[in-house]
PDB file of C-alpha atoms in Angstrom:
ATOM      1  CA  MET A   1      43.393 -31.494  39.691  1.00 74.00           C
ATOM      2  CA  ASP A   2      43.953 -32.349  36.006  1.00 80.00           C
ATOM      3  CA  THR A   3      40.205 -32.914  35.584  1.00 88.00           C
ATOM      4  CA  ILE A   4      39.410 -29.451  36.939  1.00 86.00           C
ATOM      5  CA  ILE A   5      41.901 -27.822  34.576  1.00 86.00           C
ATOM      6  CA  THR A   6      40.508 -29.789  31.622  1.00 86.00           C
ATOM      7  CA  VAL A   7      36.937 -28.788  32.504  1.00 84.00           C
ATOM      8  CA  LEU A   8      37.982 -25.146  32.842  1.00 85.00           C
ATOM      9  CA  LEU A   9      39.801 -25.173  29.494  1.00 84.00           C
ATOM     10  CA  VAL A  10      36.831 -26.803  27.743  1.00 83.00           C
ATOM     11  CA  GLY A  11      34.497 -24.267  29.366  1.00 79.00           C
ATOM     12  CA  ILE A  12      36.649 -21.359  28.216  1.00 81.00           C
ATOM     13  CA  ALA A  13      36.822 -22.778  24.677  1.00 74.00           C
ATOM     14  CA  ILE A  14      33.033 -23.193  24.557  1.00 75.00           C
ATOM     15  CA  TYR A  15      32.559 -19.637  25.827  1.00 70.00           C
ATOM     16  CA  PHE A  16      34.730 -18.183  23.044  1.00 68.00           C
ATOM     17  CA  ILE A  17      33.093 -20.308  20.351  1.00 63.00           C
ATOM     18  CA  VAL A  18      29.607 -19.272  21.468  1.00 62.00           C
ATOM     19  CA  LYS A  19      30.672 -15.635  21.731  1.00 62.00           C
ATOM     20  CA  THR A  20      31.938 -15.763  18.139  1.00 59.00           C
ATOM     21  CA  ILE A  21      28.770 -17.373  16.755  1.00 59.00           C
ATOM     22  CA  ILE A  22      26.003 -15.564  18.648  1.00 62.00           C
ATOM     23  CA  PRO A  23      25.371 -12.036  17.386  1.00 61.00           C
ATOM     24  CA  PRO A  24      25.725  -9.169  19.823  1.00 67.00           C
ATOM     25  CA  LYS A  25      22.544  -7.584  21.110  1.00 74.00           C
ATOM     26  CA  GLY A  26      21.038  -5.262  18.525  1.00 79.00           C
ATOM     27  CA  VAL A  27      22.682  -6.837  15.466  1.00 92.00           C
ATOM     28  CA  GLU A  28      20.180  -8.123  12.930  1.00 92.00           C
ATOM     29  CA  GLN A  29      20.923 -11.365  11.083  1.00 93.00           C
ATOM     30  CA  ILE A  30      19.547 -11.687   7.555  1.00 95.00           C
ATOM     31  CA  SER A  31      19.737 -14.336   4.846  1.00 95.00           C
ATOM     32  CA  PRO A  32      21.527 -13.708   1.553  1.00 96.00           C
ATOM     33  CA  GLU A  33      18.102 -13.531  -0.132  1.00 95.00           C
ATOM     34  CA  GLU A  34      17.030 -10.749   2.248  1.00 94.00           C
ATOM     35  CA  ALA A  35      20.347  -8.990   1.601  1.00 93.00           C
ATOM     36  CA  LYS A  36      19.822  -9.193  -2.167  1.00 93.00           C
ATOM     37  CA  GLU A  37      16.407  -7.588  -1.750  1.00 91.00           C
ATOM     38  CA  LYS A  38      17.893  -4.876   0.466  1.00 90.00           C
ATOM     39  CA  LEU A  39      20.597  -4.243  -2.148  1.00 89.00           C
ATOM     40  CA  ARG A  40      18.015  -3.996  -4.969  1.00 87.00           C
ATOM     41  CA  ASN A  41      16.032  -1.467  -2.930  1.00 85.00           C
ATOM     42  CA  LYS A  42      19.157   0.339  -1.800  1.00 74.00           C
ATOM     43  CA  LYS A  43      18.432   3.613  -0.103  1.00 66.00           C
ATOM     44  CA  LYS A  44      20.943   6.348   0.547  1.00 59.00           C
ATOM     45  CA  ALA A  45      20.771   5.304   4.196  1.00 57.00           C
ATOM     46  CA  ASP A  46      22.157   1.826   3.511  1.00 78.00           C
ATOM     47  CA  GLN A  47      25.890   1.224   3.741  1.00 95.00           C
ATOM     48  CA  PHE A  48      27.032  -2.128   2.326  1.00 96.00           C
ATOM     49  CA  VAL A  49      30.459  -3.223   3.573  1.00 97.00           C
ATOM     50  CA  ASP A  50      32.468  -6.301   2.601  1.00 98.00           C
ATOM     51  CA  VAL A  51      35.065  -6.919   5.338  1.00 98.00           C
ATOM     52  CA  ARG A  52      37.108  -9.538   3.458  1.00 98.00           C
ATOM     53  CA  THR A  53      40.699  -8.910   2.399  1.00 98.00           C
ATOM     54  CA  PRO A  54      41.243  -6.907  -0.805  1.00 97.00           C
ATOM     55  CA  GLY A  55      42.396 -10.090  -2.575  1.00 97.00           C
ATOM     56  CA  GLU A  56      39.222 -11.965  -1.628  1.00 97.00           C
ATOM     57  CA  TYR A  57      37.089  -8.973  -2.577  1.00 97.00           C
ATOM     58  CA  ASN A  58      38.759  -8.600  -5.986  1.00 96.00           C
ATOM     59  CA  ARG A  59      38.317 -12.298  -6.803  1.00 95.00           C
ATOM     60  CA  ASN A  60      34.593 -12.341  -6.031  1.00 94.00           C
ATOM     61  CA  GLN A  61      32.904  -9.058  -5.264  1.00 93.00           C
ATOM     62  CA  ILE A  62      29.252  -8.166  -5.115  1.00 94.00           C
ATOM     63  CA  LYS A  63      28.274  -4.943  -6.846  1.00 92.00           C
ATOM     64  CA  GLY A  64      27.158  -2.345  -4.344  1.00 92.00           C
ATOM     65  CA  PHE A  65      29.441  -3.459  -1.508  1.00 95.00           C
ATOM     66  CA  ASN A  66      32.446  -1.342  -0.538  1.00 96.00           C
ATOM     67  CA  ASN A  67      35.548  -3.159   0.660  1.00 98.00           C
ATOM     68  CA  ILE A  68      36.742  -2.186   4.121  1.00 98.00           C
ATOM     69  CA  PRO A  69      38.838  -5.118   5.391  1.00 98.00           C
ATOM     70  CA  LEU A  70      38.168  -6.147   8.982  1.00 97.00           C
ATOM     71  CA  GLN A  71      41.727  -5.295  10.026  1.00 96.00           C
ATOM     72  CA  SER A  72      41.188  -1.713   8.758  1.00 97.00           C
ATOM     73  CA  LEU A  73      37.618  -1.254   9.968  1.00 97.00           C
ATOM     74  CA  LYS A  74      38.393   0.306  13.342  1.00 95.00           C
ATOM     75  CA  SER A  75      40.302   3.205  11.783  1.00 95.00           C
ATOM     76  CA  ALA A  76      38.098   3.364   8.658  1.00 95.00           C
ATOM     77  CA  SER A  77      34.800   3.373  10.530  1.00 93.00           C
ATOM     78  CA  SER A  78      34.884   7.179  10.492  1.00 93.00           C
ATOM     79  CA  GLU A  79      34.055   6.868   6.765  1.00 92.00           C
ATOM     80  CA  LEU A  80      30.709   5.329   7.762  1.00 96.00           C
ATOM     81  CA  ASP A  81      27.679   7.123   9.172  1.00 94.00           C
ATOM     82  CA  SER A  82      26.924   5.626  12.588  1.00 92.00           C
ATOM     83  CA  SER A  83      23.302   6.760  12.419  1.00 90.00           C
ATOM     84  CA  LYS A  84      22.603   4.771   9.228  1.00 92.00           C
ATOM     85  CA  GLU A  85      22.300   1.045   8.646  1.00 94.00           C
ATOM     86  CA  VAL A  86      25.500  -0.885   7.928  1.00 96.00           C
ATOM     87  CA  VAL A  87      25.067  -4.237   6.138  1.00 96.00           C
ATOM     88  CA  LEU A  88      28.114  -6.473   6.639  1.00 97.00           C
ATOM     89  CA  LEU A  89      29.412  -9.308   4.455  1.00 97.00           C
ATOM     90  CA  CYS A  90      32.443 -11.612   4.599  1.00 97.00           C
ATOM     91  CA  GLN A  91      33.274 -15.093   3.330  1.00 97.00           C
ATOM     92  CA  SER A  92      31.302 -17.131   5.886  1.00 94.00           C
ATOM     93  CA  GLY A  93      29.754 -14.701   8.358  1.00 91.00           C
ATOM     94  CA  THR A  94      32.417 -14.946  11.064  1.00 91.00           C
ATOM     95  CA  ARG A  95      34.499 -11.864  10.226  1.00 95.00           C
ATOM     96  CA  SER A  96      31.385  -9.807   9.544  1.00 95.00           C
ATOM     97  CA  MET A  97      30.133 -10.779  13.017  1.00 93.00           C
ATOM     98  CA  ALA A  98      33.462  -9.578  14.462  1.00 93.00           C
ATOM     99  CA  ALA A  99      32.979  -6.370  12.452  1.00 96.00           C
ATOM    100  CA  ALA A 100      29.476  -6.012  13.906  1.00 95.00           C
ATOM    101  CA  ARG A 101      30.888  -6.257  17.435  1.00 93.00           C
ATOM    102  CA  LEU A 102      33.538  -3.665  16.621  1.00 95.00           C
ATOM    103  CA  LEU A 103      31.013  -1.225  15.139  1.00 96.00           C
ATOM    104  CA  LYS A 104      28.644  -1.788  18.073  1.00 94.00           C
ATOM    105  CA  LYS A 105      31.442  -0.789  20.476  1.00 92.00           C
ATOM    106  CA  GLN A 106      32.007   2.344  18.385  1.00 94.00           C
ATOM    107  CA  GLY A 107      28.396   3.452  18.795  1.00 93.00           C
ATOM    108  CA  PHE A 108      26.775   2.182  15.594  1.00 94.00           C
ATOM    109  CA  THR A 109      23.138   1.325  16.258  1.00 92.00           C
ATOM    110  CA  HIS A 110      21.761  -0.256  13.075  1.00 93.00           C
ATOM    111  CA  ILE A 111      24.010  -3.156  12.085  1.00 95.00           C
ATOM    112  CA  THR A 112      22.979  -6.080   9.890  1.00 95.00           C
ATOM    113  CA  ASN A 113      25.037  -9.227   9.309  1.00 95.00           C
ATOM    114  CA  ILE A 114      24.508 -11.534   6.338  1.00 96.00           C
ATOM    115  CA  ARG A 115      24.273 -15.117   7.626  1.00 94.00           C
ATOM    116  CA  GLY A 116      26.665 -17.485   5.864  1.00 94.00           C
ATOM    117  CA  GLY A 117      28.472 -14.674   4.044  1.00 96.00           C
ATOM    118  CA  ILE A 118      29.378 -14.906   0.400  1.00 96.00           C
ATOM    119  CA  ASN A 119      29.545 -18.717   0.706  1.00 95.00           C
ATOM    120  CA  ALA A 120      25.748 -18.715   1.054  1.00 95.00           C
ATOM    121  CA  TRP A 121      25.155 -15.921  -1.483  1.00 90.00           C
ATOM    122  CA  ASN A 122      24.363 -18.069  -4.549  1.00 75.00           C
TER     123      ASN A 122
END
């Protein structure tokens, strides 16, 4: 019986880890280099969002990104245009992936996540 419970718990843990890492269907993953190019060629259609906390954002921000912390994104998503691309950034790529899932559920169709986040930016 203990073995079955252990196997189930490990299975559930693996499921949640994989769900966190794998992008939801329709979310594009780009490298920091691709993001830099996108930022240089910024069109009015592009919306660049940094989902880190205000403290993290203020310590190390990238020009062109607006700070909408992940915990505020659900209510603040009305400030974004769901028909335009949203490029997401966080510290490592995990919170921005959570933000991508949240925006996807709210009907956004063109979502891009920066792989590795600001840690991979340099």
